GROMACS .gro file of C-alpha atoms in nm:
model
  481
    1UNK     CA    1   7.488  12.032  -3.051
    2UNK     CA    2   7.705  11.940  -2.754
    3UNK     CA    3   7.889  11.611  -2.720
    4UNK     CA    4   8.005  11.506  -2.372
    5UNK     CA    5   8.342  11.331  -2.366
    6UNK     CA    6   8.409  11.166  -2.026
    7UNK     CA    7   8.777  11.110  -2.100
    8UNK     CA    8   9.026  11.353  -1.942
    9UNK     CA    9   9.257  11.565  -2.150
   10UNK     CA   10   9.561  11.402  -2.306
   11UNK     CA   11   9.803  11.612  -2.105
   12UNK     CA   12   9.649  11.481  -1.783
   13UNK     CA   13   9.643  11.118  -1.895
   14UNK     CA   14  10.017  11.091  -1.959
   15UNK     CA   15  10.116  11.212  -1.610
   16UNK     CA   16  10.331  10.948  -1.441
   17UNK     CA   17  10.498  10.925  -1.103
   18UNK     CA   18  10.846  10.781  -1.074
   19UNK     CA   19  10.953  10.567  -0.784
   20UNK     CA   20  11.266  10.398  -0.659
   21UNK     CA   21  11.281  10.094  -0.442
   22UNK     CA   22  11.458  10.126  -0.114
   23UNK     CA   23  11.726   9.891   0.011
   24UNK     CA   24  11.495   9.689   0.232
   25UNK     CA   25  11.707   9.387   0.319
   26UNK     CA   26  12.064   9.511   0.263
   27UNK     CA   27  12.321   9.537   0.541
   28UNK     CA   28  12.311   9.842   0.757
   29UNK     CA   29  12.544  10.112   0.618
   30UNK     CA   30  12.769  10.321   0.837
   31UNK     CA   31  12.885  10.643   0.667
   32UNK     CA   32  13.185  10.675   0.900
   33UNK     CA   33  13.299  10.319   0.822
   34UNK     CA   34  13.270  10.379   0.445
   35UNK     CA   35  13.481  10.694   0.471
   36UNK     CA   36  13.746  10.515   0.677
   37UNK     CA   37  13.764  10.229   0.426
   38UNK     CA   38  13.824  10.468   0.134
   39UNK     CA   39  14.144  10.611   0.279
   40UNK     CA   40  14.488  10.473   0.172
   41UNK     CA   41  14.706  10.384   0.462
   42UNK     CA   42  15.066  10.279   0.376
   43UNK     CA   43  15.184   9.953   0.513
   44UNK     CA   44  15.447   9.916   0.779
   45UNK     CA   45  15.715   9.760   0.541
   46UNK     CA   46  16.062   9.915   0.474
   47UNK     CA   47  16.091  10.224   0.256
   48UNK     CA   48  16.364  10.242  -0.023
   49UNK     CA   49  16.509  10.581  -0.102
   50UNK     CA   50  16.714  10.661  -0.419
   51UNK     CA   51  16.947  10.955  -0.371
   52UNK     CA   52  17.093  10.954  -0.724
   53UNK     CA   53  17.171  11.295  -0.866
   54UNK     CA   54  17.030  11.462  -1.176
   55UNK     CA   55  17.044  11.810  -1.318
   56UNK     CA   56  16.802  12.071  -1.191
   57UNK     CA   57  16.568  12.221  -1.445
   58UNK     CA   58  16.353  12.511  -1.334
   59UNK     CA   59  15.983  12.456  -1.394
   60UNK     CA   60  15.833  12.640  -1.687
   61UNK     CA   61  15.467  12.565  -1.606
   62UNK     CA   62  15.264  12.759  -1.351
   63UNK     CA   63  15.207  12.624  -1.005
   64UNK     CA   64  14.956  12.343  -0.972
   65UNK     CA   65  14.710  12.321  -0.685
   66UNK     CA   66  14.564  11.990  -0.580
   67UNK     CA   67  14.230  11.943  -0.398
   68UNK     CA   68  14.195  11.598  -0.250
   69UNK     CA   69  13.830  11.533  -0.159
   70UNK     CA   70  13.635  11.216  -0.104
   71UNK     CA   71  13.285  11.205  -0.255
   72UNK     CA   72  13.088  10.910  -0.117
   73UNK     CA   73  12.851  10.720  -0.338
   74UNK     CA   74  12.480  10.778  -0.303
   75UNK     CA   75  12.327  10.447  -0.203
   76UNK     CA   76  11.960  10.373  -0.181
   77UNK     CA   77  11.789  10.469   0.140
   78UNK     CA   78  11.721  10.204   0.400
   79UNK     CA   79  11.416  10.177   0.625
   80UNK     CA   80  11.464  10.207   1.000
   81UNK     CA   81  11.281   9.999   1.262
   82UNK     CA   82  11.089   9.821   0.988
   83UNK     CA   83  11.071   9.510   1.197
   84UNK     CA   84  10.925   9.677   1.508
   85UNK     CA   85  10.617   9.528   1.674
   86UNK     CA   86  10.358   9.678   1.907
   87UNK     CA   87  10.235   9.495   2.212
   88UNK     CA   88   9.880   9.540   2.329
   89UNK     CA   89   9.677   9.416   2.618
   90UNK     CA   90   9.399   9.526   2.849
   91UNK     CA   91   9.462   9.838   3.058
   92UNK     CA   92   9.570   9.798   3.419
   93UNK     CA   93   9.288   9.778   3.668
   94UNK     CA   94   9.351   9.968   3.989
   95UNK     CA   95   9.155   9.975   4.316
   96UNK     CA   96   8.918   9.701   4.206
   97UNK     CA   97   8.834   9.628   4.567
   98UNK     CA   98   8.786   9.991   4.679
   99UNK     CA   99   8.455  10.070   4.845
  100UNK     CA  100   8.286  10.409   4.867
  101UNK     CA  101   8.135  10.494   5.208
  102UNK     CA  102   7.768  10.581   5.205
  103UNK     CA  103   7.627  10.831   5.451
  104UNK     CA  104   7.566  11.197   5.529
  105UNK     CA  105   7.804  11.439   5.360
  106UNK     CA  106   8.065  11.620   5.567
  107UNK     CA  107   7.974  11.987   5.627
  108UNK     CA  108   8.258  12.221   5.530
  109UNK     CA  109   8.086  12.558   5.584
  110UNK     CA  110   8.021  12.525   5.957
  111UNK     CA  111   7.712  12.387   6.131
  112UNK     CA  112   7.387  12.376   5.937
  113UNK     CA  113   7.165  12.668   6.029
  114UNK     CA  114   6.860  12.619   5.811
  115UNK     CA  115   6.918  12.956   5.643
  116UNK     CA  116   6.800  12.979   5.284
  117UNK     CA  117   7.045  13.153   5.051
  118UNK     CA  118   6.850  13.268   4.744
  119UNK     CA  119   7.139  13.448   4.574
  120UNK     CA  120   7.428  13.205   4.621
  121UNK     CA  121   7.471  12.845   4.733
  122UNK     CA  122   7.599  12.922   5.082
  123UNK     CA  123   7.864  13.093   5.293
  124UNK     CA  124   8.214  13.109   5.151
  125UNK     CA  125   8.377  13.067   5.492
  126UNK     CA  126   8.277  12.876   5.806
  127UNK     CA  127   8.042  13.037   6.050
  128UNK     CA  128   8.209  13.183   6.361
  129UNK     CA  129   8.253  12.955   6.658
  130UNK     CA  130   7.994  13.047   6.922
  131UNK     CA  131   8.130  13.173   7.254
  132UNK     CA  132   8.153  12.956   7.561
  133UNK     CA  133   7.840  12.953   7.772
  134UNK     CA  134   7.912  13.114   8.110
  135UNK     CA  135   7.897  12.905   8.423
  136UNK     CA  136   7.598  13.018   8.630
  137UNK     CA  137   7.631  12.954   9.004
  138UNK     CA  138   7.442  13.069   9.310
  139UNK     CA  139   7.765  13.188   9.473
  140UNK     CA  140   8.103  13.277   9.325
  141UNK     CA  141   8.404  13.243   9.555
  142UNK     CA  142   8.697  13.447   9.419
  143UNK     CA  143   9.033  13.482   9.591
  144UNK     CA  144   9.141  13.814   9.440
  145UNK     CA  145   9.513  13.876   9.395
  146UNK     CA  146   9.677  14.205   9.298
  147UNK     CA  147  10.054  14.223   9.255
  148UNK     CA  148  10.254  14.530   9.152
  149UNK     CA  149  10.628  14.486   9.093
  150UNK     CA  150  10.904  14.706   8.952
  151UNK     CA  151  11.075  14.587   8.635
  152UNK     CA  152  11.324  14.441   8.579
  153UNK     CA  153  11.415  14.380   8.944
  154UNK     CA  154  11.065  14.243   9.030
  155UNK     CA  155  11.066  14.438   9.355
  156UNK     CA  156  10.712  14.421   9.498
  157UNK     CA  157  10.525  14.740   9.588
  158UNK     CA  158  10.226  14.752   9.818
  159UNK     CA  159   9.942  14.940   9.649
  160UNK     CA  160   9.573  15.010   9.692
  161UNK     CA  161   9.289  15.163   9.491
  162UNK     CA  162   9.434  15.028   9.167
  163UNK     CA  163   9.250  15.129   8.850
  164UNK     CA  164   9.328  15.042   8.491
  165UNK     CA  165   9.109  15.090   8.186
  166UNK     CA  166   9.089  15.132   7.811
  167UNK     CA  167   8.827  15.273   7.576
  168UNK     CA  168   8.790  15.222   7.203
  169UNK     CA  169   8.900  15.578   7.118
  170UNK     CA  170   9.245  15.549   7.281
  171UNK     CA  171   9.550  15.343   7.192
  172UNK     CA  172   9.686  15.255   7.538
  173UNK     CA  173   9.565  15.135   7.876
  174UNK     CA  174   9.553  15.404   8.148
  175UNK     CA  175   9.658  15.317   8.502
  176UNK     CA  176   9.656  15.471   8.848
  177UNK     CA  177   9.728  15.344   9.199
  178UNK     CA  178   9.800  15.461   9.553
  179UNK     CA  179  10.120  15.347   9.723
  180UNK     CA  180  10.205  15.365  10.091
  181UNK     CA  181  10.567  15.466  10.143
  182UNK     CA  182  10.816  15.719  10.013
  183UNK     CA  183  11.064  15.437   9.950
  184UNK     CA  184  10.818  15.276   9.709
  185UNK     CA  185  10.780  15.608   9.531
  186UNK     CA  186  11.156  15.632   9.482
  187UNK     CA  187  11.151  15.293   9.309
  188UNK     CA  188  10.897  15.397   9.044
  189UNK     CA  189  10.962  15.771   9.011
  190UNK     CA  190  11.107  15.872   8.669
  191UNK     CA  191  11.475  15.966   8.668
  192UNK     CA  192  11.747  16.054   8.418
  193UNK     CA  193  11.703  15.717   8.246
  194UNK     CA  194  11.338  15.786   8.171
  195UNK     CA  195  11.010  15.647   8.294
  196UNK     CA  196  11.017  15.335   8.510
  197UNK     CA  197  10.824  15.021   8.418
  198UNK     CA  198  10.601  14.821   8.649
  199UNK     CA  199  10.409  14.498   8.604
  200UNK     CA  200  10.054  14.476   8.731
  201UNK     CA  201   9.886  14.139   8.783
  202UNK     CA  202   9.516  14.126   8.874
  203UNK     CA  203   9.373  13.776   8.909
  204UNK     CA  204   9.618  13.643   8.650
  205UNK     CA  205   9.562  13.924   8.396
  206UNK     CA  206   9.894  14.102   8.339
  207UNK     CA  207   9.983  14.455   8.223
  208UNK     CA  208  10.326  14.614   8.166
  209UNK     CA  209  10.303  14.987   8.238
  210UNK     CA  210  10.509  15.306   8.222
  211UNK     CA  211  10.493  15.528   8.531
  212UNK     CA  212  10.458  15.880   8.388
  213UNK     CA  213  10.322  16.085   8.679
  214UNK     CA  214  10.327  16.080   9.058
  215UNK     CA  215  10.194  16.297   9.339
  216UNK     CA  216  10.221  16.332   9.715
  217UNK     CA  217   9.967  16.453   9.970
  218UNK     CA  218  10.110  16.544  10.308
  219UNK     CA  219   9.855  16.577  10.586
  220UNK     CA  220   9.989  16.547  10.936
  221UNK     CA  221  10.047  16.286  11.057
  222UNK     CA  222  10.015  16.079  10.735
  223UNK     CA  223  10.141  16.098  10.380
  224UNK     CA  224   9.974  15.961  10.066
  225UNK     CA  225  10.143  15.886   9.734
  226UNK     CA  226   9.984  15.809   9.398
  227UNK     CA  227  10.122  15.711   9.058
  228UNK     CA  228   9.972  15.692   8.710
  229UNK     CA  229  10.082  15.588   8.364
  230UNK     CA  230  10.000  15.387   8.053
  231UNK     CA  231  10.099  15.073   7.868
  232UNK     CA  232  10.407  15.062   7.644
  233UNK     CA  233  10.214  15.155   7.329
  234UNK     CA  234  10.238  15.510   7.462
  235UNK     CA  235  10.601  15.504   7.342
  236UNK     CA  236  10.473  15.536   6.984
  237UNK     CA  237  10.309  15.871   7.059
  238UNK     CA  238  10.427  16.211   7.176
  239UNK     CA  239  10.642  16.300   7.361
  240UNK     CA  240  10.834  15.971   7.326
  241UNK     CA  241  10.813  15.916   6.949
  242UNK     CA  242  10.957  16.167   6.700
  243UNK     CA  243  10.735  16.349   6.455
  244UNK     CA  244  10.787  16.265   6.090
  245UNK     CA  245  10.674  16.381   5.747
  246UNK     CA  246  10.619  16.140   5.462
  247UNK     CA  247  10.487  16.096   5.108
  248UNK     CA  248  10.465  15.766   4.921
  249UNK     CA  249  10.654  15.769   4.593
  250UNK     CA  250  10.510  15.433   4.480
  251UNK     CA  251  10.178  15.254   4.533
  252UNK     CA  252  10.152  15.104   4.882
  253UNK     CA  253   9.879  14.923   5.074
  254UNK     CA  254   9.738  15.046   5.403
  255UNK     CA  255   9.878  14.742   5.585
  256UNK     CA  256  10.225  14.808   5.443
  257UNK     CA  257  10.203  15.176   5.538
  258UNK     CA  258  10.103  15.094   5.896
  259UNK     CA  259  10.375  14.829   5.928
  260UNK     CA  260  10.633  15.072   5.792
  261UNK     CA  261  10.564  15.307   6.083
  262UNK     CA  262  10.683  15.038   6.327
  263UNK     CA  263  11.022  14.977   6.165
  264UNK     CA  264  11.307  14.967   6.419
  265UNK     CA  265  11.064  15.023   6.711
  266UNK     CA  266  11.034  14.662   6.830
  267UNK     CA  267  10.653  14.673   6.796
  268UNK     CA  268  10.451  14.437   6.578
  269UNK     CA  269  10.118  14.492   6.404
  270UNK     CA  270   9.835  14.244   6.349
  271UNK     CA  271   9.576  14.316   6.081
  272UNK     CA  272   9.366  14.020   5.965
  273UNK     CA  273   9.199  14.185   5.667
  274UNK     CA  274   9.061  13.853   5.538
  275UNK     CA  275   8.879  13.712   5.842
  276UNK     CA  276   8.838  13.995   6.095
  277UNK     CA  277   8.868  14.318   5.896
  278UNK     CA  278   8.877  14.593   5.804
  279UNK     CA  279   8.957  14.542   5.436
  280UNK     CA  280   9.298  14.648   5.308
  281UNK     CA  281   9.329  14.898   5.022
  282UNK     CA  282   9.596  15.062   4.808
  283UNK     CA  283   9.732  15.417   4.817
  284UNK     CA  284   9.839  15.531   4.469
  285UNK     CA  285  10.168  15.714   4.442
  286UNK     CA  286  10.155  16.057   4.603
  287UNK     CA  287   9.829  16.008   4.797
  288UNK     CA  288   9.961  15.897   5.139
  289UNK     CA  289  10.100  16.221   5.278
  290UNK     CA  290  10.136  16.339   5.636
  291UNK     CA  291  10.330  16.612   5.811
  292UNK     CA  292  10.467  16.629   6.168
  293UNK     CA  293  10.296  16.306   6.278
  294UNK     CA  294  10.413  16.038   6.518
  295UNK     CA  295  10.396  15.670   6.430
  296UNK     CA  296  10.084  15.618   6.641
  297UNK     CA  297   9.910  15.917   6.484
  298UNK     CA  298   9.963  15.775   6.135
  299UNK     CA  299   9.844  15.426   6.236
  300UNK     CA  300   9.540  15.566   6.416
  301UNK     CA  301   9.457  15.782   6.113
  302UNK     CA  302   9.475  15.478   5.883
  303UNK     CA  303   9.242  15.287   6.116
  304UNK     CA  304   9.003  15.581   6.147
  305UNK     CA  305   8.980  15.608   5.768
  306UNK     CA  306   8.795  15.276   5.748
  307UNK     CA  307   8.615  15.299   6.083
  308UNK     CA  308   8.856  15.080   6.279
  309UNK     CA  309   9.025  15.101   6.619
  310UNK     CA  310   9.375  15.029   6.746
  311UNK     CA  311   9.376  14.762   7.018
  312UNK     CA  312   9.693  14.777   7.232
  313UNK     CA  313   9.845  14.471   7.389
  314UNK     CA  314   9.841  14.445   7.766
  315UNK     CA  315  10.186  14.302   7.828
  316UNK     CA  316  10.379  14.303   7.498
  317UNK     CA  317  10.491  14.543   7.226
  318UNK     CA  318  10.208  14.467   6.986
  319UNK     CA  319   9.914  14.641   6.821
  320UNK     CA  320   9.605  14.510   6.647
  321UNK     CA  321   9.376  14.691   6.404
  322UNK     CA  322   9.014  14.578   6.427
  323UNK     CA  323   8.685  14.722   6.302
  324UNK     CA  324   8.492  14.919   6.561
  325UNK     CA  325   8.175  14.743   6.445
  326UNK     CA  326   8.258  14.379   6.356
  327UNK     CA  327   7.927  14.368   6.167
  328UNK     CA  328   7.661  14.639   6.126
  329UNK     CA  329   7.417  14.667   6.419
  330UNK     CA  330   7.125  14.543   6.208
  331UNK     CA  331   7.309  14.209   6.174
  332UNK     CA  332   7.392  14.158   6.542
  333UNK     CA  333   7.097  13.927   6.597
  334UNK     CA  334   7.178  13.694   6.309
  335UNK     CA  335   7.323  13.348   6.350
  336UNK     CA  336   7.655  13.435   6.183
  337UNK     CA  337   7.718  13.740   6.404
  338UNK     CA  338   8.066  13.710   6.564
  339UNK     CA  339   7.957  13.705   6.929
  340UNK     CA  340   8.267  13.686   7.153
  341UNK     CA  341   8.116  13.702   7.503
  342UNK     CA  342   7.791  13.600   7.670
  343UNK     CA  343   7.732  13.806   7.985
  344UNK     CA  344   7.450  13.671   8.202
  345UNK     CA  345   7.255  13.924   8.414
  346UNK     CA  346   7.314  13.701   8.718
  347UNK     CA  347   7.678  13.814   8.724
  348UNK     CA  348   7.598  14.187   8.712
  349UNK     CA  349   7.618  14.376   9.038
  350UNK     CA  350   7.531  14.723   8.904
  351UNK     CA  351   7.337  14.837   8.598
  352UNK     CA  352   7.268  15.176   8.440
  353UNK     CA  353   7.169  15.317   8.102
  354UNK     CA  354   7.203  15.636   7.899
  355UNK     CA  355   6.959  15.697   7.612
  356UNK     CA  356   7.141  15.865   7.320
  357UNK     CA  357   6.925  15.838   7.005
  358UNK     CA  358   7.058  15.932   6.663
  359UNK     CA  359   6.888  15.966   6.323
  360UNK     CA  360   6.822  15.633   6.154
  361UNK     CA  361   7.051  15.692   5.859
  362UNK     CA  362   7.021  15.451   5.568
  363UNK     CA  363   7.264  15.601   5.316
  364UNK     CA  364   7.598  15.782   5.320
  365UNK     CA  365   7.801  15.946   5.044
  366UNK     CA  366   8.170  15.867   5.084
  367UNK     CA  367   8.445  16.006   4.864
  368UNK     CA  368   8.815  16.073   4.843
  369UNK     CA  369   8.945  16.418   4.757
  370UNK     CA  370   9.238  16.426   4.517
  371UNK     CA  371   9.224  16.053   4.442
  372UNK     CA  372   9.006  15.753   4.504
  373UNK     CA  373   8.643  15.672   4.433
  374UNK     CA  374   8.310  15.830   4.520
  375UNK     CA  375   8.046  15.594   4.649
  376UNK     CA  376   7.694  15.607   4.784
  377UNK     CA  377   7.668  15.338   5.051
  378UNK     CA  378   7.305  15.241   5.106
  379UNK     CA  379   7.164  14.997   5.357
  380UNK     CA  380   7.015  14.700   5.174
  381UNK     CA  381   6.636  14.689   5.174
  382UNK     CA  382   6.592  15.065   5.227
  383UNK     CA  383   6.525  15.352   4.990
  384UNK     CA  384   6.828  15.549   5.106
  385UNK     CA  385   6.608  15.851   5.172
  386UNK     CA  386   6.767  15.951   5.505
  387UNK     CA  387   7.133  16.016   5.425
  388UNK     CA  388   7.404  16.069   5.683
  389UNK     CA  389   7.645  16.364   5.652
  390UNK     CA  390   7.882  16.325   5.358
  391UNK     CA  391   8.230  16.196   5.431
  392UNK     CA  392   8.538  16.328   5.248
  393UNK     CA  393   8.881  16.192   5.333
  394UNK     CA  394   9.214  16.226   5.154
  395UNK     CA  395   9.304  15.866   5.234
  396UNK     CA  396   8.988  15.707   5.095
  397UNK     CA  397   9.158  15.584   4.777
  398UNK     CA  398   8.997  15.242   4.734
  399UNK     CA  399   8.654  15.093   4.683
  400UNK     CA  400   8.681  14.857   4.983
  401UNK     CA  401   8.791  15.143   5.209
  402UNK     CA  402   8.501  15.365   5.101
  403UNK     CA  403   8.251  15.086   5.157
  404UNK     CA  404   8.389  15.009   5.505
  405UNK     CA  405   8.376  15.377   5.602
  406UNK     CA  406   8.020  15.408   5.475
  407UNK     CA  407   7.902  15.106   5.674
  408UNK     CA  408   8.075  15.251   5.981
  409UNK     CA  409   7.891  15.583   5.946
  410UNK     CA  410   7.555  15.409   5.906
  411UNK     CA  411   7.624  15.196   6.214
  412UNK     CA  412   7.638  15.507   6.432
  413UNK     CA  413   7.271  15.589   6.369
  414UNK     CA  414   6.949  15.465   6.524
  415UNK     CA  415   6.802  15.439   6.872
  416UNK     CA  416   7.114  15.386   7.082
  417UNK     CA  417   7.140  15.314   7.452
  418UNK     CA  418   7.472  15.312   7.637
  419UNK     CA  419   7.434  15.038   7.898
  420UNK     CA  420   7.681  15.029   8.185
  421UNK     CA  421   7.718  14.746   8.432
  422UNK     CA  422   7.964  14.599   8.676
  423UNK     CA  423   8.066  14.236   8.709
  424UNK     CA  424   8.354  14.053   8.878
  425UNK     CA  425   8.687  14.001   8.705
  426UNK     CA  426   8.723  13.626   8.730
  427UNK     CA  427   9.072  13.471   8.739
  428UNK     CA  428   9.225  13.400   8.403
  429UNK     CA  429   9.262  13.030   8.482
  430UNK     CA  430   8.890  12.999   8.565
  431UNK     CA  431   8.708  13.285   8.396
  432UNK     CA  432   8.361  13.119   8.411
  433UNK     CA  433   8.324  13.182   8.036
  434UNK     CA  434   8.338  13.562   8.073
  435UNK     CA  435   8.686  13.673   8.175
  436UNK     CA  436   8.815  14.012   8.063
  437UNK     CA  437   8.587  14.193   7.816
  438UNK     CA  438   8.768  14.424   7.571
  439UNK     CA  439   8.636  14.715   7.362
  440UNK     CA  440   8.538  14.605   7.014
  441UNK     CA  441   8.395  14.274   7.139
  442UNK     CA  442   8.036  14.195   7.045
  443UNK     CA  443   7.854  14.068   7.355
  444UNK     CA  444   7.518  13.902   7.411
  445UNK     CA  445   7.312  13.959   7.727
  446UNK     CA  446   7.045  13.687   7.776
  447UNK     CA  447   6.785  13.873   7.983
  448UNK     CA  448   6.454  13.718   8.084
  449UNK     CA  449   6.262  13.955   7.856
  450UNK     CA  450   6.480  13.856   7.561
  451UNK     CA  451   6.844  13.840   7.466
  452UNK     CA  452   7.008  14.148   7.317
  453UNK     CA  453   7.348  14.227   7.171
  454UNK     CA  454   7.581  14.514   7.248
  455UNK     CA  455   7.923  14.638   7.145
  456UNK     CA  456   8.176  14.695   7.423
  457UNK     CA  457   8.302  15.056   7.418
  458UNK     CA  458   8.520  15.068   7.730
  459UNK     CA  459   8.636  14.867   8.027
  460UNK     CA  460   8.773  14.982   8.361
  461UNK     CA  461   8.907  14.746   8.626
  462UNK     CA  462   8.919  14.857   8.988
  463UNK     CA  463   9.082  14.683   9.281
  464UNK     CA  464   8.968  14.865   9.593
  465UNK     CA  465   9.077  14.825   9.949
  466UNK     CA  466   9.404  14.709  10.097
  467UNK     CA  467   9.492  14.368   9.964
  468UNK     CA  468   9.233  14.401   9.687
  469UNK     CA  469   8.933  14.292   9.887
  470UNK     CA  470   8.714  14.357   9.580
  471UNK     CA  471   8.798  14.346   9.208
  472UNK     CA  472   8.539  14.454   8.950
  473UNK     CA  473   8.527  14.550   8.585
  474UNK     CA  474   8.295  14.825   8.469
  475UNK     CA  475   8.176  14.787   8.110
  476UNK     CA  476   7.993  15.016   7.871
  477UNK     CA  477   7.798  14.852   7.590
  478UNK     CA  478   7.639  15.020   7.289
  479UNK     CA  479   7.294  14.873   7.237
  480UNK     CA  480   7.076  14.941   6.931
  481UNK     CA  481   6.699  14.914   6.974
   0.00000   0.00000   0.00000
């Protein structure tokens, strides 16, 4: 039989809690004041001394040590801020009269194109600004001007048959001209101080050039003189620049490695890896090695690794690294393609074509050698069943670099036509929307049968006749059918 007792055990019932009341209403105590009040301070009355004598008795007790210490009393604790009060009221109301505008949202990603993006909400950067539409006229009146002066004296030189050009595979503009007199030749001929510099101005477009070679043809009763040279970027190559050997001891990016080659040369480098390309990548320690190379050879090799070109400046000590193909050829017809020039057929005076078909590659295996990554780059939407030749490069040490090189190799395939045509070089102040076309620019040609896009490969400007009676630029465009 079990009996339930709801009462707790006796040992738990007799548990009590002690408490002490605090000094709620007493005066506020100051420990420093209490200590000061406990000290004895003699008054400032007169002191009476008694110098009476008495016999000296040596002490028989041990020495006595005194310890004077004040022990304050332990008063009851006192509450602090017991009389505090809290104020409350409604929160502040700000911008009660503000009004929100109602209307169409502001577009931040460029103009609306009507493109449906199934995989992501939209472009992450604004669409490129479309090029200026060229001005189409029935007749173009151009007052051509060609000026050639010696630097730094600005001594003018009379010249004819001036030619200057640049292609995507070179790193400097090439120049040639015929001059009339032996005195003019003496002004530009190299001497003990090195190659002379001249400034060429054609319809407002300026080049600063080094005169490297000259020749003379003597046929009685006349003499003919000619000179040739290149822009100042030639100073970064042989025989002007020294050959060097290098190996990176620490990780370094491709942009840093290219910039390092221009130290103490006065040249600057532009590489917009974010907006223009190509993408930058990192060389691990011990992977960036070269032997007996000039500064330009190293920079050109870095650009070639990712399928880029080196664009030299015309009149300053500057270089720019740009992708040879701004976008793959199969994207040239899209709205977001970075078209830089529109060249109307009405401006063309000559036209020719060269059919150079290549296999329609849709995949490419790209890999580094001692370091880096191996990657199969495949064109989206294809089976990758027609691979291009494999690419192995010591400097392909990053994923972005391997991808850029693979896209570059695929861009070289397909039905390719090299289209050449001639059009005037309009003055820089009034270029009619065309102006000077440079290699690496993506151009659009609006023909009657349909517009097509092409990549500029080379440009050559010719000023023929005495006084530059005619100035033209010959272009070569790579067109993919």
